Amino acid sequence: MASSVNLTVKLGSLIFKNPVLTASGTFGYASEYKNYMDLNALGGFVVKGLSVNPKKGNKPPRIVETPCGMLNAIGLQNVGVDKFIKEKLPLLEDVDAHIIANIYGTKAEEFIKLAERLEGVGRVSALEVNVSCPNVSKGGALFGKNPNEVVKLASSVKKHTSKPVIVKLTPNVDDIAVIAKAACDGGADAVSLINTITGMVIDTKTKKPFLANKTGGLSGPAVYPVGVRMVYEVYEKIKVPIIGVGGIYNSDVALQYLMAGAALIEIGTANFTKPDVTIEIIKGIKEFLKVENIKSVGDIVGIAHSV
Ligand SMILES: Cc1cc2nc3c(=O)[nH]c(=O)nc-3n(C[C@H](O)[C@H](O)[C@H](O)COP(=O)(O)O)c2cc1C
């Protein structure tokens, strides 16, 4: 049994103390969780998706539970980038973990504005660019479905920031490896995947879709085999680090993502049922490495490909 294990991970110029982060939209602006757990234990947090102006989001109902998961159509509600910088970030001053700003817009100019606005904000370590949003100049088609748009968006954001750029991919595409490659061609320092999978629940009493938005994004344990498969496929096609996300609820699933090729992982929906699940996952990964006599977490990244 290895006496100590190395959990640190490098992403560009950043060093993470361990590979476990929280996923955007599922952990607020992180400070809300201060009373529930030691935030310093985590590798970092990806905060709720930020837009140039505050956004109220969609009308309720916006959430519905499903077996082993949930469907959400929150509609990217957030306080806007300025309020985030002024009121939310200072609450994390004393926290020793990376803060990653997830950003979204409906046209490239909005992503650029967000990158510029966050450029001077030292506390934000990296940008995660959510491409699962409609591009108004392309009739509302998702940015993330079109490789050319992904190349353009990644390179535009890169030109306006000195921070590492992570492109967060939608699974609602034919070939996610093509989109991941496009993100890299645009200069992405890493990709994260997956965002939610589009779904619908119908209320048989009202005979109508349950969510006011009709469709929503499926997340939670039900989606993890899709995420693991997609990380596996992307790992073979790109050179930059992958952040695996989707349905991780325990250390075994976290390890599956790492073995498929993820260098880091994000925990989302599982935080809703167990706010400190991330701590358990870090412990579980550490224990596995000790028992297997593996010195560094990096040694298992992509290991499932060598079989
Ligand atoms: C309520 C909710 C809000 C979310 N908000 C965002 C968001 O603002 N930006 C984003 O990129 N992803 C968002 N996501 C997607 C998650 O970050 C994650 O990619 C997805 O839920 C899959 O992981 P999970 O199954 O562990 O939740 C949201 C997910 C949920 C459930």
CSV table of C-alpha atoms and ligand atoms in Angstrom, one decimal:
chain,number,residue,atom,x,y,z
A,1,MET,CA,0.0,0.0,0.0
A,2,ALA,CA,1.4,3.4,-1.0
A,3,SER,CA,1.9,5.6,2.2
A,4,SER,CA,1.1,8.8,0.5
A,5,VAL,CA,-0.6,9.6,-2.8
A,6,ASN,CA,-0.2,12.7,-5.0
A,7,LEU,CA,-3.6,14.1,-5.9
A,8,THR,CA,-2.4,17.3,-7.6
A,9,VAL,CA,-3.3,18.1,-11.2
A,10,LYS,CA,-1.9,20.6,-13.6
A,11,LEU,CA,-4.1,22.5,-16.1
A,12,GLY,CA,-2.0,25.0,-18.1
A,13,SER,CA,-0.4,27.2,-15.6
A,14,LEU,CA,-2.8,26.2,-12.8
A,15,ILE,CA,-2.1,23.6,-10.1
A,16,PHE,CA,-5.2,22.0,-8.5
A,17,LYS,CA,-4.6,20.3,-5.1
A,18,ASN,CA,-6.9,17.5,-6.2
A,19,PRO,CA,-9.0,16.7,-9.3
A,20,VAL,CA,-12.4,17.4,-7.7
A,21,LEU,CA,-14.4,20.5,-8.6
A,22,THR,CA,-18.0,21.4,-8.3
A,23,ALA,CA,-20.1,21.9,-11.6
A,24,SER,CA,-21.6,25.1,-12.7
A,25,GLY,CA,-25.2,25.8,-11.6
A,26,THR,CA,-25.2,23.2,-8.8
A,27,PHE,CA,-23.1,24.9,-6.1
A,28,GLY,CA,-24.3,28.5,-6.4
A,29,TYR,CA,-21.4,30.9,-6.0
A,30,ALA,CA,-19.8,28.5,-3.6
A,31,SER,CA,-20.0,30.8,-0.5
A,32,GLU,CA,-23.5,29.4,0.2
A,33,TYR,CA,-21.8,26.1,1.1
A,34,LYS,CA,-19.4,27.5,3.7
A,35,ASN,CA,-21.4,26.3,6.6
A,36,TYR,CA,-21.8,22.8,5.3
A,37,MET,CA,-18.2,21.8,4.5
A,38,ASP,CA,-14.6,22.9,4.3
A,39,LEU,CA,-14.4,24.6,0.9
A,40,ASN,CA,-10.6,24.5,1.2
A,41,ALA,CA,-10.7,20.7,0.7
A,42,LEU,CA,-11.7,21.0,-2.9
A,43,GLY,CA,-9.6,21.5,-6.1
A,44,GLY,CA,-12.0,24.3,-7.1
A,45,PHE,CA,-15.5,25.5,-7.9
A,46,VAL,CA,-17.1,26.4,-11.2
A,47,VAL,CA,-19.6,29.1,-10.4
A,48,LYS,CA,-23.1,29.5,-11.8
A,49,GLY,CA,-23.1,30.6,-15.5
A,50,LEU,CA,-22.5,34.4,-15.7
A,51,SER,CA,-24.0,36.7,-18.4
A,52,VAL,CA,-23.2,40.3,-19.1
A,53,ASN,CA,-26.5,41.5,-17.5
A,54,PRO,CA,-28.4,39.8,-14.6
A,55,LYS,CA,-30.9,37.2,-15.8
A,56,LYS,CA,-34.2,36.0,-14.1
A,57,GLY,CA,-34.3,32.7,-16.0
A,58,ASN,CA,-37.4,30.7,-17.1
A,59,LYS,CA,-40.8,30.6,-15.6
A,60,PRO,CA,-41.6,27.8,-13.1
A,61,PRO,CA,-41.9,24.9,-13.0
A,62,ARG,CA,-38.2,24.7,-13.8
A,63,ILE,CA,-37.2,21.5,-12.2
A,64,VAL,CA,-38.6,18.0,-12.1
A,65,GLU,CA,-37.2,14.8,-10.5
A,66,THR,CA,-36.7,11.7,-12.6
A,67,PRO,CA,-35.6,8.2,-11.6
A,68,CYS,CA,-31.8,8.6,-10.9
A,69,GLY,CA,-31.8,12.2,-12.0
A,70,MET,CA,-33.5,15.5,-12.6
A,71,LEU,CA,-34.6,17.7,-15.5
A,72,ASN,CA,-34.0,21.4,-15.3
A,73,ALA,CA,-34.8,24.4,-17.3
A,74,ILE,CA,-33.6,27.1,-15.0
A,75,GLY,CA,-32.8,29.3,-18.0
A,76,LEU,CA,-29.3,30.4,-16.8
A,77,GLN,CA,-30.6,32.7,-14.0
A,78,ASN,CA,-27.7,34.6,-12.5
A,79,VAL,CA,-26.8,37.9,-10.9
A,80,GLY,CA,-24.7,39.2,-13.8
A,81,VAL,CA,-21.0,39.5,-14.0
A,82,ASP,CA,-20.7,42.9,-12.2
A,83,LYS,CA,-22.6,41.8,-9.1
A,84,PHE,CA,-20.7,38.5,-9.1
A,85,ILE,CA,-17.4,40.5,-9.0
A,86,LYS,CA,-18.6,43.0,-6.5
A,87,GLU,CA,-20.7,41.0,-4.1
A,88,LYS,CA,-20.1,37.2,-4.5
A,89,LEU,CA,-16.3,36.9,-5.1
A,90,PRO,CA,-15.3,38.9,-1.9
A,91,LEU,CA,-17.1,36.2,0.1
A,92,LEU,CA,-14.6,33.7,-1.1
A,93,GLU,CA,-11.5,35.8,-0.3
A,94,ASP,CA,-10.2,33.4,2.3
A,95,VAL,CA,-10.9,30.2,0.4
A,96,ASP,CA,-7.9,28.3,-0.9
A,97,ALA,CA,-9.3,26.7,-4.0
A,98,HIS,CA,-9.5,27.7,-7.7
A,99,ILE,CA,-12.6,29.7,-8.7
A,100,ILE,CA,-13.6,29.1,-12.3
A,101,ALA,CA,-16.1,31.5,-13.9
A,102,ASN,CA,-18.6,29.8,-16.2
A,103,ILE,CA,-19.7,32.3,-18.9
A,104,TYR,CA,-22.4,32.3,-21.5
A,105,GLY,CA,-23.9,34.6,-24.1
A,106,THR,CA,-26.2,34.6,-27.1
A,107,LYS,CA,-23.6,36.2,-29.4
A,108,ALA,CA,-19.8,36.1,-29.6
A,109,GLU,CA,-19.6,39.8,-28.5
A,110,GLU,CA,-21.2,38.9,-25.1
A,111,PHE,CA,-18.6,36.2,-24.5
A,112,ILE,CA,-15.8,38.7,-25.3
A,113,LYS,CA,-17.3,41.3,-22.9
A,114,LEU,CA,-17.4,38.7,-20.1
A,115,ALA,CA,-13.8,37.6,-20.8
A,116,GLU,CA,-12.7,41.3,-20.8
A,117,ARG,CA,-14.7,42.1,-17.6
A,118,LEU,CA,-13.1,39.1,-15.8
A,119,GLU,CA,-9.6,39.7,-17.1
A,120,GLY,CA,-8.5,42.0,-14.2
A,121,VAL,CA,-10.1,39.8,-11.6
A,122,GLY,CA,-7.2,37.9,-10.0
A,123,ARG,CA,-9.4,35.6,-7.9
A,124,VAL,CA,-10.9,34.0,-11.0
A,125,SER,CA,-8.4,31.3,-12.2
A,126,ALA,CA,-9.9,30.3,-15.5
A,127,LEU,CA,-13.0,30.7,-17.7
A,128,GLU,CA,-15.3,27.9,-18.6
A,129,VAL,CA,-17.2,28.8,-21.8
A,130,ASN,CA,-20.6,27.3,-21.9
A,131,VAL,CA,-21.4,26.6,-25.6
A,132,SER,CA,-24.8,24.9,-24.8
A,133,CYS,CA,-26.6,28.2,-25.5
A,134,PRO,CA,-28.4,29.6,-28.5
A,135,ASN,CA,-26.5,31.7,-31.0
A,136,VAL,CA,-29.0,34.4,-32.0
A,137,SER,CA,-27.1,35.3,-35.1
A,138,LYS,CA,-27.5,31.7,-36.3
A,139,GLY,CA,-31.3,31.5,-35.8
A,140,GLY,CA,-30.9,30.2,-32.2
A,141,ALA,CA,-29.0,27.0,-33.0
A,142,LEU,CA,-26.7,26.1,-30.2
A,143,PHE,CA,-23.1,27.3,-30.6
A,144,GLY,CA,-21.9,24.0,-29.4
A,145,LYS,CA,-23.5,22.0,-32.2
A,146,ASN,CA,-21.5,23.6,-35.0
A,147,PRO,CA,-17.7,23.0,-35.1
A,148,ASN,CA,-17.0,26.2,-37.0
A,149,GLU,CA,-18.8,28.3,-34.4
A,150,VAL,CA,-16.9,26.5,-31.6
A,151,VAL,CA,-13.6,27.3,-33.3
A,152,LYS,CA,-14.5,31.0,-33.7
A,153,LEU,CA,-15.9,31.3,-30.2
A,154,ALA,CA,-12.9,29.6,-28.5
A,155,SER,CA,-10.4,31.8,-30.4
A,156,SER,CA,-12.4,35.0,-29.8
A,157,VAL,CA,-12.4,34.3,-26.0
A,158,LYS,CA,-8.8,33.3,-26.0
A,159,LYS,CA,-7.8,36.7,-27.7
A,160,HIS,CA,-9.5,38.6,-24.8
A,161,THR,CA,-8.2,36.7,-21.8
A,162,SER,CA,-4.8,35.6,-20.3
A,163,LYS,CA,-6.6,33.0,-18.2
A,164,PRO,CA,-6.9,29.4,-19.2
A,165,VAL,CA,-10.0,28.8,-21.4
A,166,ILE,CA,-12.1,25.6,-20.8
A,167,VAL,CA,-14.8,25.0,-23.4
A,168,LYS,CA,-17.8,23.1,-21.9
A,169,LEU,CA,-19.4,20.8,-24.5
A,170,THR,CA,-22.9,19.8,-25.0
A,171,PRO,CA,-23.6,16.1,-25.4
A,172,ASN,CA,-26.6,16.8,-27.7
A,173,VAL,CA,-24.5,16.3,-30.9
A,174,ASP,CA,-23.7,13.5,-33.3
A,175,ASP,CA,-19.9,13.3,-32.6
A,176,ILE,CA,-18.6,15.1,-29.5
A,177,ALA,CA,-15.0,14.4,-30.5
A,178,VAL,CA,-15.4,16.6,-33.6
A,179,ILE,CA,-16.6,19.5,-31.4
A,180,ALA,CA,-13.8,18.9,-28.8
A,181,LYS,CA,-11.3,19.1,-31.6
A,182,ALA,CA,-12.9,22.3,-32.9
A,183,ALA,CA,-12.5,23.8,-29.3
A,184,CYS,CA,-8.8,22.8,-29.4
A,185,ASP,CA,-8.3,24.3,-32.9
A,186,GLY,CA,-9.7,27.5,-31.4
A,187,GLY,CA,-7.0,27.4,-28.7
A,188,ALA,CA,-8.9,25.9,-25.8
A,189,ASP,CA,-6.6,25.0,-22.9
A,190,ALA,CA,-9.1,22.2,-21.8
A,191,VAL,CA,-12.5,20.9,-22.5
A,192,SER,CA,-15.2,19.9,-20.0
A,193,LEU,CA,-18.0,17.5,-20.8
A,194,ILE,CA,-20.9,16.8,-20.5
A,195,ASN,CA,-23.5,19.4,-20.1
A,196,THR,CA,-27.1,18.2,-19.6
A,197,ILE,CA,-28.9,15.9,-22.1
A,198,THR,CA,-32.2,17.4,-23.5
A,199,GLY,CA,-35.3,15.6,-22.3
A,200,MET,CA,-39.0,16.0,-21.5
A,201,VAL,CA,-41.4,14.9,-18.8
A,202,ILE,CA,-45.1,14.9,-19.4
A,203,ASP,CA,-47.6,15.4,-16.6
A,204,THR,CA,-50.3,12.8,-17.4
A,205,LYS,CA,-52.9,14.7,-15.3
A,206,THR,CA,-52.6,17.9,-17.2
A,207,LYS,CA,-51.6,16.1,-20.4
A,208,LYS,CA,-48.9,18.7,-20.9
A,209,PRO,CA,-45.1,18.9,-20.6
A,210,PHE,CA,-44.3,19.3,-16.9
A,211,LEU,CA,-41.7,22.1,-17.4
A,212,ALA,CA,-42.9,25.6,-18.4
A,213,ASN,CA,-40.1,25.5,-21.0
A,214,LYS,CA,-41.4,22.1,-22.2
A,215,THR,CA,-37.9,20.6,-22.5
A,216,GLY,CA,-35.1,20.6,-19.9
A,217,GLY,CA,-31.6,19.2,-19.3
A,218,LEU,CA,-31.3,15.7,-17.8
A,219,SER,CA,-28.5,15.4,-15.1
A,220,GLY,CA,-27.7,13.1,-12.2
A,221,PRO,CA,-26.6,9.5,-11.9
A,222,ALA,CA,-28.7,8.4,-14.9
A,223,VAL,CA,-26.4,10.3,-17.3
A,224,TYR,CA,-23.0,9.1,-16.2
A,225,PRO,CA,-22.5,6.2,-18.7
A,226,VAL,CA,-23.1,8.7,-21.5
A,227,GLY,CA,-20.5,11.1,-20.0
A,228,VAL,CA,-17.9,8.4,-19.4
A,229,ARG,CA,-18.4,7.1,-23.0
A,230,MET,CA,-18.0,10.7,-24.4
A,231,VAL,CA,-14.8,11.4,-22.3
A,232,TYR,CA,-13.4,8.1,-23.6
A,233,GLU,CA,-14.1,9.1,-27.2
A,234,VAL,CA,-12.7,12.6,-26.8
A,235,TYR,CA,-9.5,11.4,-25.0
A,236,GLU,CA,-8.3,9.6,-28.2
A,237,LYS,CA,-8.7,12.7,-30.4
A,238,ILE,CA,-7.3,15.7,-28.4
A,239,LYS,CA,-4.1,16.6,-26.5
A,240,VAL,CA,-5.4,19.1,-23.9
A,241,PRO,CA,-6.8,18.0,-20.5
A,242,ILE,CA,-10.4,16.9,-20.2
A,243,ILE,CA,-12.7,17.7,-17.3
A,244,GLY,CA,-15.3,15.0,-16.9
A,245,VAL,CA,-18.7,15.9,-15.6
A,246,GLY,CA,-22.1,14.2,-15.6
A,247,GLY,CA,-23.8,12.0,-13.0
A,248,ILE,CA,-20.8,11.6,-10.7
A,249,TYR,CA,-22.2,10.7,-7.3
A,250,ASN,CA,-19.5,8.6,-5.7
A,251,SER,CA,-15.8,7.9,-6.0
A,252,ASP,CA,-16.3,4.8,-8.2
A,253,VAL,CA,-18.0,6.9,-10.9
A,254,ALA,CA,-15.3,9.6,-10.4
A,255,LEU,CA,-12.6,6.9,-11.0
A,256,GLN,CA,-14.4,5.7,-14.1
A,257,TYR,CA,-14.2,9.2,-15.6
A,258,LEU,CA,-10.5,9.5,-14.7
A,259,MET,CA,-9.8,6.1,-16.3
A,260,ALA,CA,-11.7,7.1,-19.4
A,261,GLY,CA,-9.4,10.1,-19.7
A,262,ALA,CA,-10.5,13.0,-17.5
A,263,ALA,CA,-7.7,14.8,-15.7
A,264,LEU,CA,-10.2,16.5,-13.4
A,265,ILE,CA,-13.9,16.0,-12.6
A,266,GLU,CA,-16.9,18.2,-11.7
A,267,ILE,CA,-19.6,17.1,-9.4
A,268,GLY,CA,-23.1,18.6,-10.1
A,269,THR,CA,-26.5,17.2,-9.2
A,270,ALA,CA,-25.1,15.0,-6.4
A,271,ASN,CA,-24.5,18.2,-4.4
A,272,PHE,CA,-28.3,18.7,-4.1
A,273,THR,CA,-28.8,15.5,-2.1
A,274,LYS,CA,-25.5,15.5,-0.3
A,275,PRO,CA,-23.8,19.0,0.0
A,276,ASP,CA,-20.5,17.5,1.1
A,277,VAL,CA,-20.4,14.6,-1.4
A,278,THR,CA,-17.3,16.1,-3.0
A,279,ILE,CA,-15.3,15.4,0.3
A,280,GLU,CA,-16.4,11.8,0.2
A,281,ILE,CA,-15.3,11.5,-3.4
A,282,ILE,CA,-11.8,13.0,-2.7
A,283,LYS,CA,-11.4,10.5,0.2
A,284,GLY,CA,-12.6,7.6,-2.0
A,285,ILE,CA,-10.1,8.4,-4.8
A,286,LYS,CA,-7.3,8.7,-2.3
A,287,GLU,CA,-8.2,5.4,-0.7
A,288,PHE,CA,-8.4,3.6,-4.1
A,289,LEU,CA,-4.9,4.9,-5.1
A,290,LYS,CA,-3.5,3.8,-1.7
A,291,VAL,CA,-4.9,0.3,-1.9
A,292,GLU,CA,-3.8,-0.1,-5.5
A,293,ASN,CA,-0.4,1.2,-4.7
A,294,ILE,CA,-0.6,3.9,-7.3
A,295,LYS,CA,1.4,7.0,-6.4
A,296,SER,CA,-0.2,9.7,-8.4
A,297,VAL,CA,-3.8,10.3,-9.6
A,298,GLY,CA,-2.3,11.2,-13.0
A,299,ASP,CA,-1.2,7.6,-13.4
A,300,ILE,CA,-4.8,6.4,-13.8
A,301,VAL,CA,-5.9,9.1,-16.3
A,302,GLY,CA,-6.9,7.4,-19.5
A,303,ILE,CA,-5.8,4.0,-18.2
A,304,ALA,CA,-8.9,2.3,-19.6
A,305,HIS,CA,-7.4,2.9,-23.1
A,306,SER,CA,-4.4,0.7,-22.5
A,307,VAL,CA,-6.5,-2.4,-22.1
B,1,LIG,C1,-29.8,23.2,-11.9
B,1,LIG,C2,-28.7,23.1,-12.8
B,1,LIG,C3,-28.1,24.3,-13.3
B,1,LIG,C4,-27.1,24.2,-14.2
B,1,LIG,N1,-26.5,25.4,-14.7
B,1,LIG,C5,-25.5,25.4,-15.5
B,1,LIG,C6,-24.8,26.6,-16.0
B,1,LIG,O1,-25.2,27.7,-15.6
B,1,LIG,N2,-23.8,26.5,-16.8
B,1,LIG,C7,-23.3,25.3,-17.3
B,1,LIG,O2,-22.4,25.2,-18.1
B,1,LIG,N3,-23.9,24.1,-16.8
B,1,LIG,C8,-24.9,24.1,-16.0
B,1,LIG,N4,-25.5,23.0,-15.5
B,1,LIG,C9,-24.9,21.7,-16.0
B,1,LIG,C10,-24.0,21.1,-14.9
B,1,LIG,O3,-22.9,21.9,-14.7
B,1,LIG,C11,-23.5,19.7,-15.4
B,1,LIG,O4,-22.7,19.8,-16.6
B,1,LIG,C12,-24.6,18.7,-15.6
B,1,LIG,O5,-25.6,18.9,-14.7
B,1,LIG,C13,-24.1,17.2,-15.6
B,1,LIG,O6,-23.5,17.0,-14.4
B,1,LIG,P1,-24.3,16.3,-13.1
B,1,LIG,O7,-25.1,15.1,-13.6
B,1,LIG,O8,-23.2,15.9,-12.1
B,1,LIG,O9,-25.2,17.3,-12.6
B,1,LIG,C14,-26.5,23.0,-14.6
B,1,LIG,C15,-27.1,21.8,-14.1
B,1,LIG,C16,-28.2,21.8,-13.2
B,1,LIG,C17,-28.7,20.6,-12.7
